[in-house]
mmCIF file of C-alpha atoms and ligand atoms in Angstrom:
data_model
loop_
_atom_site.group_PDB
_atom_site.id
_atom_site.type_symbol
_atom_site.label_atom_id
_atom_site.label_comp_id
_atom_site.label_asym_id
_atom_site.label_seq_id
_atom_site.Cartn_x
_atom_site.Cartn_y
_atom_site.Cartn_z
ATOM 1 C CA MET A 1 14.938 -22.531 11.891
ATOM 2 C CA ALA A 2 16.815 -19.212 12.210
ATOM 3 C CA LEU A 3 15.489 -16.620 9.745
ATOM 4 C CA ALA A 4 17.330 -13.316 9.244
ATOM 5 C CA PHE A 5 15.169 -10.270 8.552
ATOM 6 C CA SER A 6 15.349 -6.493 8.218
ATOM 7 C CA LYS A 7 12.823 -4.298 10.029
ATOM 8 C CA MET A 8 11.921 -1.158 8.086
ATOM 9 C CA HIS A 9 9.112 1.372 7.761
ATOM 10 C CA GLY A 10 7.689 3.849 5.294
ATOM 11 C CA ILE A 11 6.457 6.808 7.411
ATOM 12 C CA GLY A 12 5.357 4.461 10.164
ATOM 13 C CA ASN A 13 3.863 1.662 8.011
ATOM 14 C CA ASP A 14 6.187 -1.067 9.214
ATOM 15 C CA PHE A 15 7.597 -4.125 7.541
ATOM 16 C CA VAL A 16 9.691 -7.236 7.993
ATOM 17 C CA LEU A 17 11.766 -7.868 4.864
ATOM 18 C CA ILE A 18 13.201 -11.316 4.141
ATOM 19 C CA ASP A 19 15.830 -12.024 1.503
ATOM 20 C CA CYS A 20 14.373 -14.791 -0.671
ATOM 21 C CA ARG A 21 16.659 -14.279 -3.683
ATOM 22 C CA GLU A 22 18.286 -17.677 -3.147
ATOM 23 C CA ARG A 23 15.304 -19.653 -1.816
ATOM 24 C CA PRO A 24 11.522 -19.253 -1.524
ATOM 25 C CA LEU A 25 9.967 -17.861 1.642
ATOM 26 C CA PRO A 26 10.120 -20.743 4.156
ATOM 27 C CA LEU A 27 6.955 -19.641 6.015
ATOM 28 C CA ASP A 28 3.332 -20.759 5.875
ATOM 29 C CA THR A 29 0.390 -18.523 6.805
ATOM 30 C CA ALA A 30 0.498 -19.524 10.468
ATOM 31 C CA ALA A 31 4.222 -18.695 10.724
ATOM 32 C CA ILE A 32 3.667 -15.307 9.028
ATOM 33 C CA ARG A 33 0.973 -14.528 11.601
ATOM 34 C CA ARG A 34 3.279 -15.589 14.447
ATOM 35 C CA ILE A 35 6.081 -13.275 13.245
ATOM 36 C CA GLY A 36 3.566 -10.472 12.690
ATOM 37 C CA HIS A 37 2.189 -10.629 16.227
ATOM 38 C CA ARG A 38 2.936 -7.358 18.065
ATOM 39 C CA HIS A 39 3.724 -9.132 21.368
ATOM 40 C CA PHE A 40 4.607 -12.766 20.678
ATOM 41 C CA GLY A 41 6.478 -11.951 17.476
ATOM 42 C CA VAL A 42 8.441 -9.179 15.761
ATOM 43 C CA GLY A 43 5.290 -7.315 14.710
ATOM 44 C CA PHE A 44 4.657 -5.761 11.297
ATOM 45 C CA ASP A 45 1.910 -4.375 9.101
ATOM 46 C CA GLN A 46 3.247 -6.379 6.158
ATOM 47 C CA LEU A 47 5.935 -8.978 5.513
ATOM 48 C CA LEU A 48 7.809 -8.452 2.234
ATOM 49 C CA SER A 49 9.867 -11.091 0.430
ATOM 50 C CA ILE A 50 12.721 -9.911 -1.813
ATOM 51 C CA GLU A 51 12.992 -12.318 -4.720
ATOM 52 C CA SER A 52 14.926 -12.815 -7.938
ATOM 53 C CA SER A 53 12.791 -11.958 -10.957
ATOM 54 C CA GLN A 54 11.548 -14.434 -13.577
ATOM 55 C CA ASP A 55 10.897 -11.476 -15.889
ATOM 56 C CA ALA A 56 13.884 -10.394 -17.984
ATOM 57 C CA ASP A 57 12.736 -6.755 -17.795
ATOM 58 C CA CYS A 58 12.613 -6.663 -13.995
ATOM 59 C CA ALA A 59 15.731 -6.580 -11.804
ATOM 60 C CA PHE A 60 14.005 -8.193 -8.806
ATOM 61 C CA ALA A 61 10.554 -9.206 -7.569
ATOM 62 C CA TYR A 62 8.787 -8.978 -4.216
ATOM 63 C CA GLY A 63 5.853 -10.532 -2.382
ATOM 64 C CA VAL A 64 3.435 -8.914 0.102
ATOM 65 C CA TRP A 65 1.672 -10.516 3.096
ATOM 66 C CA ASN A 66 -0.500 -8.679 5.626
ATOM 67 C CA SER A 67 -0.121 -9.384 9.332
ATOM 68 C CA ASP A 68 -3.186 -11.643 9.220
ATOM 69 C CA GLY A 69 -1.299 -13.804 6.704
ATOM 70 C CA SER A 70 -3.351 -12.729 3.672
ATOM 71 C CA ARG A 71 -1.557 -11.833 0.456
ATOM 72 C CA SER A 72 -1.799 -8.523 -1.399
ATOM 73 C CA GLY A 73 -1.044 -7.441 -4.940
ATOM 74 C CA GLN A 74 0.758 -4.265 -3.957
ATOM 75 C CA CYS A 75 2.340 -2.296 -1.104
ATOM 76 C CA GLY A 76 3.202 1.311 -1.875
ATOM 77 C CA ASN A 77 5.209 2.050 1.280
ATOM 78 C CA GLY A 78 6.722 -1.415 1.106
ATOM 79 C CA VAL A 79 8.125 -1.115 -2.409
ATOM 80 C CA ARG A 80 10.074 1.984 -1.308
ATOM 81 C CA CYS A 81 11.601 -0.108 1.488
ATOM 82 C CA VAL A 82 12.415 -2.939 -0.955
ATOM 83 C CA ALA A 83 14.183 -0.400 -3.202
ATOM 84 C CA ALA A 84 16.133 1.094 -0.278
ATOM 85 C CA TRP A 85 17.072 -2.411 0.909
ATOM 86 C CA LEU A 86 18.389 -3.343 -2.555
ATOM 87 C CA ALA A 87 20.260 -0.026 -2.794
ATOM 88 C CA ARG A 88 21.944 -0.663 0.586
ATOM 89 C CA ASP A 89 22.890 -4.105 -0.741
ATOM 90 C CA GLY A 90 24.516 -2.322 -3.687
ATOM 91 C CA VAL A 91 22.377 -4.032 -6.345
ATOM 92 C CA LEU A 92 19.597 -1.556 -7.178
ATOM 93 C CA GLY A 93 21.304 0.232 -10.064
ATOM 94 C CA GLU A 94 20.940 3.863 -11.118
ATOM 95 C CA GLY A 95 17.905 5.675 -12.500
ATOM 96 C CA LEU A 96 14.544 3.974 -12.970
ATOM 97 C CA VAL A 97 14.644 0.258 -12.117
ATOM 98 C CA ARG A 98 11.762 -2.136 -12.809
ATOM 99 C CA LEU A 99 10.644 -4.415 -9.994
ATOM 100 C CA MET A 100 7.991 -7.126 -10.358
ATOM 101 C CA SER A 101 5.196 -6.844 -7.790
ATOM 102 C CA PRO A 102 2.460 -9.489 -7.346
ATOM 103 C CA SER A 103 0.165 -7.295 -9.512
ATOM 104 C CA GLY A 104 2.722 -6.447 -12.212
ATOM 105 C CA PRO A 105 5.836 -4.303 -12.741
ATOM 106 C CA VAL A 106 6.525 -0.984 -11.045
ATOM 107 C CA ARG A 107 9.483 1.366 -11.580
ATOM 108 C CA VAL A 108 11.539 2.778 -8.691
ATOM 109 C CA GLU A 109 14.236 5.428 -8.487
ATOM 110 C CA ARG A 110 16.371 6.493 -5.533
ATOM 111 C CA LEU A 111 16.614 10.286 -5.432
ATOM 112 C CA ALA A 112 19.610 12.330 -4.313
ATOM 113 C CA ASP A 113 17.889 13.060 -0.988
ATOM 114 C CA GLU A 114 17.530 9.275 -0.367
ATOM 115 C CA ARG A 115 13.774 9.368 -0.897
ATOM 116 C CA ILE A 116 12.339 6.814 -3.322
ATOM 117 C CA ARG A 117 10.174 7.747 -6.321
ATOM 118 C CA VAL A 118 7.837 5.057 -7.638
ATOM 119 C CA ASP A 119 5.822 4.746 -10.844
ATOM 120 C CA MET A 120 2.811 2.939 -9.343
ATOM 121 C CA GLY A 121 1.150 2.426 -12.724
ATOM 122 C CA GLU A 122 -2.249 3.756 -13.764
ATOM 123 C CA PRO A 123 -5.156 3.676 -11.288
ATOM 124 C CA ARG A 124 -7.855 1.252 -12.477
ATOM 125 C CA PHE A 125 -11.464 2.238 -11.790
ATOM 126 C CA ALA A 126 -13.185 -0.704 -13.473
ATOM 127 C CA PRO A 127 -15.020 -2.619 -10.685
ATOM 128 C CA ALA A 128 -13.659 -5.947 -11.944
ATOM 129 C CA ALA A 129 -10.083 -4.718 -11.301
ATOM 130 C CA LEU A 130 -10.640 -4.624 -7.526
ATOM 131 C CA PRO A 131 -12.866 -6.862 -7.589
ATOM 132 C CA PHE A 132 -15.996 -4.917 -6.624
ATOM 133 C CA ASP A 133 -19.332 -6.627 -7.330
ATOM 134 C CA VAL A 134 -21.502 -3.814 -8.693
ATOM 135 C CA PRO A 135 -23.426 -3.730 -11.989
ATOM 136 C CA HIS A 136 -21.426 -0.889 -13.553
ATOM 137 C CA GLU A 137 -18.725 1.694 -12.890
ATOM 138 C CA ARG A 138 -19.886 4.962 -11.364
ATOM 139 C CA ASP A 139 -18.745 7.578 -8.834
ATOM 140 C CA PRO A 140 -19.721 7.746 -6.075
ATOM 141 C CA TYR A 141 -21.134 4.327 -5.267
ATOM 142 C CA SER A 142 -23.564 3.824 -2.381
ATOM 143 C CA ILE A 143 -23.108 0.743 -0.200
ATOM 144 C CA ASP A 144 -25.118 -0.193 2.887
ATOM 145 C CA VAL A 145 -23.040 -0.588 6.050
ATOM 146 C CA VAL A 146 -24.286 -0.644 9.677
ATOM 147 C CA GLY A 147 -27.738 0.293 8.379
ATOM 148 C CA ARG A 148 -26.414 3.395 6.625
ATOM 149 C CA SER A 149 -25.967 4.193 2.949
ATOM 150 C CA LEU A 150 -22.291 5.138 2.597
ATOM 151 C CA LYS A 151 -20.926 6.976 -0.447
ATOM 152 C CA ILE A 152 -17.552 5.627 -1.597
ATOM 153 C CA GLY A 153 -15.123 5.873 -4.470
ATOM 154 C CA ALA A 154 -13.454 2.650 -5.627
ATOM 155 C CA VAL A 155 -10.140 2.091 -7.418
ATOM 156 C CA SER A 156 -7.400 -0.519 -7.773
ATOM 157 C CA MET A 157 -3.684 0.231 -7.430
ATOM 158 C CA GLY A 158 -2.979 -3.470 -7.820
ATOM 159 C CA ASN A 159 -4.927 -3.902 -4.602
ATOM 160 C CA PRO A 160 -8.510 -2.843 -3.853
ATOM 161 C CA HIS A 161 -9.351 0.527 -2.268
ATOM 162 C CA ALA A 162 -12.578 2.196 -1.178
ATOM 163 C CA LEU A 163 -12.429 5.947 -0.438
ATOM 164 C CA VAL A 164 -14.731 7.841 1.918
ATOM 165 C CA GLU A 165 -14.645 11.654 1.826
ATOM 166 C CA VAL A 166 -14.950 13.234 5.313
ATOM 167 C CA ALA A 167 -15.279 16.841 6.534
ATOM 168 C CA ASP A 168 -13.079 16.268 9.622
ATOM 169 C CA ILE A 169 -10.298 13.643 9.489
ATOM 170 C CA ASP A 170 -10.009 13.556 13.278
ATOM 171 C CA ALA A 171 -13.673 12.615 13.610
ATOM 172 C CA ALA A 172 -13.603 9.951 10.871
ATOM 173 C CA GLU A 173 -15.256 6.719 12.036
ATOM 174 C CA VAL A 174 -12.292 4.615 10.923
ATOM 175 C CA ASP A 175 -12.724 1.858 13.524
ATOM 176 C CA VAL A 176 -16.477 1.528 12.847
ATOM 177 C CA LEU A 177 -16.727 1.918 9.081
ATOM 178 C CA GLY A 178 -13.309 0.490 8.194
ATOM 179 C CA PRO A 179 -14.006 -3.158 9.053
ATOM 180 C CA GLN A 180 -17.596 -2.936 7.784
ATOM 181 C CA VAL A 181 -16.465 -1.822 4.318
ATOM 182 C CA GLU A 182 -13.397 -4.102 4.320
ATOM 183 C CA HIS A 183 -15.692 -7.103 4.747
ATOM 184 C CA ALA A 184 -18.693 -5.844 2.732
ATOM 185 C CA ALA A 185 -20.223 -8.474 0.445
ATOM 186 C CA GLU A 186 -19.525 -6.258 -2.575
ATOM 187 C CA PHE A 187 -15.773 -6.797 -2.036
ATOM 188 C CA PRO A 188 -15.300 -10.561 -2.391
ATOM 189 C CA ARG A 189 -11.561 -10.278 -1.651
ATOM 190 C CA GLY A 190 -11.990 -7.514 0.910
ATOM 191 C CA CYS A 191 -10.600 -4.009 0.477
ATOM 192 C CA ASN A 192 -8.578 -1.231 2.063
ATOM 193 C CA VAL A 193 -10.659 1.737 3.226
ATOM 194 C CA GLY A 194 -9.370 5.310 3.049
ATOM 195 C CA PHE A 195 -10.900 8.328 4.826
ATOM 196 C CA ALA A 196 -9.841 11.603 3.228
ATOM 197 C CA GLN A 197 -10.372 15.280 4.026
ATOM 198 C CA VAL A 198 -9.589 17.690 1.184
ATOM 199 C CA LEU A 199 -7.613 20.601 2.706
ATOM 200 C CA SER A 200 -6.799 22.373 -0.578
ATOM 201 C CA ARG A 201 -6.380 21.513 -4.269
ATOM 202 C CA SER A 202 -2.875 20.302 -3.418
ATOM 203 C CA THR A 203 -3.245 18.869 0.090
ATOM 204 C CA ILE A 204 -5.348 16.134 1.667
ATOM 205 C CA ALA A 205 -5.375 14.475 5.087
ATOM 206 C CA LEU A 206 -5.827 10.696 4.988
ATOM 207 C CA ARG A 207 -6.336 7.813 7.384
ATOM 208 C CA VAL A 208 -6.492 4.209 6.152
ATOM 209 C CA TRP A 209 -8.066 1.060 7.547
ATOM 210 C CA GLU A 210 -5.950 -1.566 5.807
ATOM 211 C CA ARG A 211 -7.284 -4.928 4.673
ATOM 212 C CA GLY A 212 -5.770 -7.658 6.803
ATOM 213 C CA VAL A 213 -4.240 -5.242 9.338
ATOM 214 C CA GLY A 214 -6.521 -2.456 10.644
ATOM 215 C CA GLU A 215 -5.691 1.259 10.813
ATOM 216 C CA THR A 216 -2.044 1.885 9.971
ATOM 217 C CA LEU A 217 0.083 5.031 10.359
ATOM 218 C CA ALA A 218 0.382 5.229 6.582
ATOM 219 C CA CYS A 219 -0.679 3.397 3.421
ATOM 220 C CA GLY A 220 1.142 4.076 0.154
ATOM 221 C CA THR A 221 -1.413 2.568 -2.212
ATOM 222 C CA GLY A 222 -4.100 4.214 -0.074
ATOM 223 C CA ALA A 223 -2.526 7.615 -0.711
ATOM 224 C CA CYS A 224 -2.448 6.847 -4.447
ATOM 225 C CA ALA A 225 -6.062 5.659 -4.390
ATOM 226 C CA ALA A 226 -7.317 8.732 -2.520
ATOM 227 C CA VAL A 227 -5.636 11.106 -4.972
ATOM 228 C CA ALA A 228 -6.900 9.102 -7.964
ATOM 229 C CA VAL A 229 -10.537 9.238 -6.809
ATOM 230 C CA LEU A 230 -10.447 12.886 -5.691
ATOM 231 C CA HIS A 231 -8.471 14.062 -8.760
ATOM 232 C CA ARG A 232 -10.994 12.406 -11.054
ATOM 233 C CA ARG A 233 -13.752 14.253 -9.147
ATOM 234 C CA GLY A 234 -11.993 17.492 -10.095
ATOM 235 C CA LEU A 235 -11.056 18.340 -6.486
ATOM 236 C CA LEU A 236 -7.249 18.146 -6.815
ATOM 237 C CA ASP A 237 -4.430 19.469 -9.005
ATOM 238 C CA ASP A 238 -1.813 17.113 -10.514
ATOM 239 C CA GLU A 239 0.629 17.390 -7.581
ATOM 240 C CA VAL A 240 -0.712 16.578 -4.116
ATOM 241 C CA GLU A 241 0.721 16.253 -0.619
ATOM 242 C CA VAL A 242 -0.993 13.448 1.284
ATOM 243 C CA ARG A 243 -0.745 13.934 5.069
ATOM 244 C CA LEU A 244 -1.066 10.613 6.928
ATOM 245 C CA PRO A 245 -0.711 10.084 10.690
ATOM 246 C CA GLY A 246 2.862 8.774 10.211
ATOM 247 C CA GLY A 247 4.046 11.393 7.739
ATOM 248 C CA ALA A 248 3.538 12.811 4.251
ATOM 249 C CA LEU A 249 3.790 11.430 0.713
ATOM 250 C CA GLU A 250 3.986 13.305 -2.589
ATOM 251 C CA ILE A 251 1.655 12.060 -5.311
ATOM 252 C CA GLN A 252 1.697 13.195 -8.940
ATOM 253 C CA TRP A 253 -1.018 12.199 -11.399
ATOM 254 C CA GLN A 254 -2.050 13.882 -14.644
ATOM 255 C CA GLY A 255 -5.261 11.873 -14.928
ATOM 256 C CA PRO A 256 -6.521 8.853 -16.879
ATOM 257 C CA GLY A 257 -4.006 7.475 -19.374
ATOM 258 C CA HIS A 258 -1.061 8.496 -17.210
ATOM 259 C CA PRO A 259 0.946 6.646 -14.548
ATOM 260 C CA LEU A 260 0.666 7.823 -10.974
ATOM 261 C CA TRP A 261 3.930 8.658 -9.191
ATOM 262 C CA LYS A 262 4.528 8.465 -5.439
ATOM 263 C CA THR A 263 7.592 9.837 -3.628
ATOM 264 C CA GLY A 264 8.489 9.248 0.004
ATOM 265 C CA SER A 265 11.053 8.005 2.509
ATOM 266 C CA ALA A 266 12.112 4.484 3.471
ATOM 267 C CA SER A 267 13.722 3.886 6.865
ATOM 268 C CA PHE A 268 15.763 1.072 8.389
ATOM 269 C CA ALA A 269 14.955 0.234 12.027
ATOM 270 C CA PHE A 270 16.976 -2.887 12.897
ATOM 271 C CA GLU A 271 18.228 -6.284 11.704
ATOM 272 C CA GLY A 272 17.167 -9.448 13.478
ATOM 273 C CA VAL A 273 16.924 -13.239 13.459
ATOM 274 C CA TRP A 274 13.602 -15.033 13.979
ATOM 275 C CA HIS A 275 13.854 -18.433 15.716
ATOM 276 C CA GLU A 276 11.208 -21.129 15.577
HETATM 277 N N1 LIG B 1 -3.248 -4.064 3.265
HETATM 278 C C1 LIG B 1 -2.983 -3.951 1.817
HETATM 279 C C2 LIG B 1 -1.508 -4.231 1.479
HETATM 280 C C3 LIG B 1 -0.536 -3.184 2.023
HETATM 281 C C4 LIG B 1 -0.787 -1.801 1.535
HETATM 282 C C5 LIG B 1 -0.074 -0.663 2.267
HETATM 283 N N2 LIG B 1 0.728 -1.002 3.400
HETATM 284 C C6 LIG B 1 0.677 0.217 1.280
HETATM 285 O O1 LIG B 1 1.662 0.861 1.661
HETATM 286 O O2 LIG B 1 0.218 0.287 0.103
HETATM 287 C C7 LIG B 1 -3.888 -4.954 1.066
HETATM 288 O O3 LIG B 1 -4.266 -5.966 1.633
HETATM 289 O O4 LIG B 1 -4.162 -4.679 -0.122
#
């Protein structure tokens, strides 16, 4: 089989995109893992399928797989790359365009400066939305990891996120705490784990241990999740710059009852053909 793909990234969070508008993704979990391998394959954080939409209100749909082959309900950096890919193909349309993600519709818009603006929907704090097995919603939660009681925030952006506030982003124990929280019993489907340092009311630094991948250079839904948790704690204004190792994203959120908007770049790296 020869499978054409596009290699893209959103501030260093990298993706393989496959055009599945005419036929379903011809890959099983093992094949996805082979393509995602950094040495034996192409390598990616996520694989994204571009699909025709079954929903009359959505122009297209997309699917999301992590490099370990697991599926996700959302990919914030990835949807910007899907939008840029469709725009390059001349089929995105002008203004706000609805795309169907695995966790429901989002709206995208290509700006004059080529960045992509996305309506990521409303953050959902109810534990069942993640899912997060705790008796009731609260903030912060305390979970036991490596014999310690860790305070976290929890929110869904269509995929599950835990958020740990830190005083020094460079000293955050991402590699130790990330996998422990990702695989904690309270998260039956795992979760992404963000580590955030509040720098001002309009700036945070963030690192993310991604479910099914490990630490990535950026995580779009992670940036949304961090702002949602910290804004609800009263620590942030409505417009925030999120500084990740791979670059910065702009997040706008007016609080509960409002959609959360994310703006950032989408970059093409190369086109290729996978043979197996
Ligand atoms: N690892 C995530 C999916 C990708 C999220 C990230 N790459 C983004 O930009 O939102 C999960 O399993 O929920």
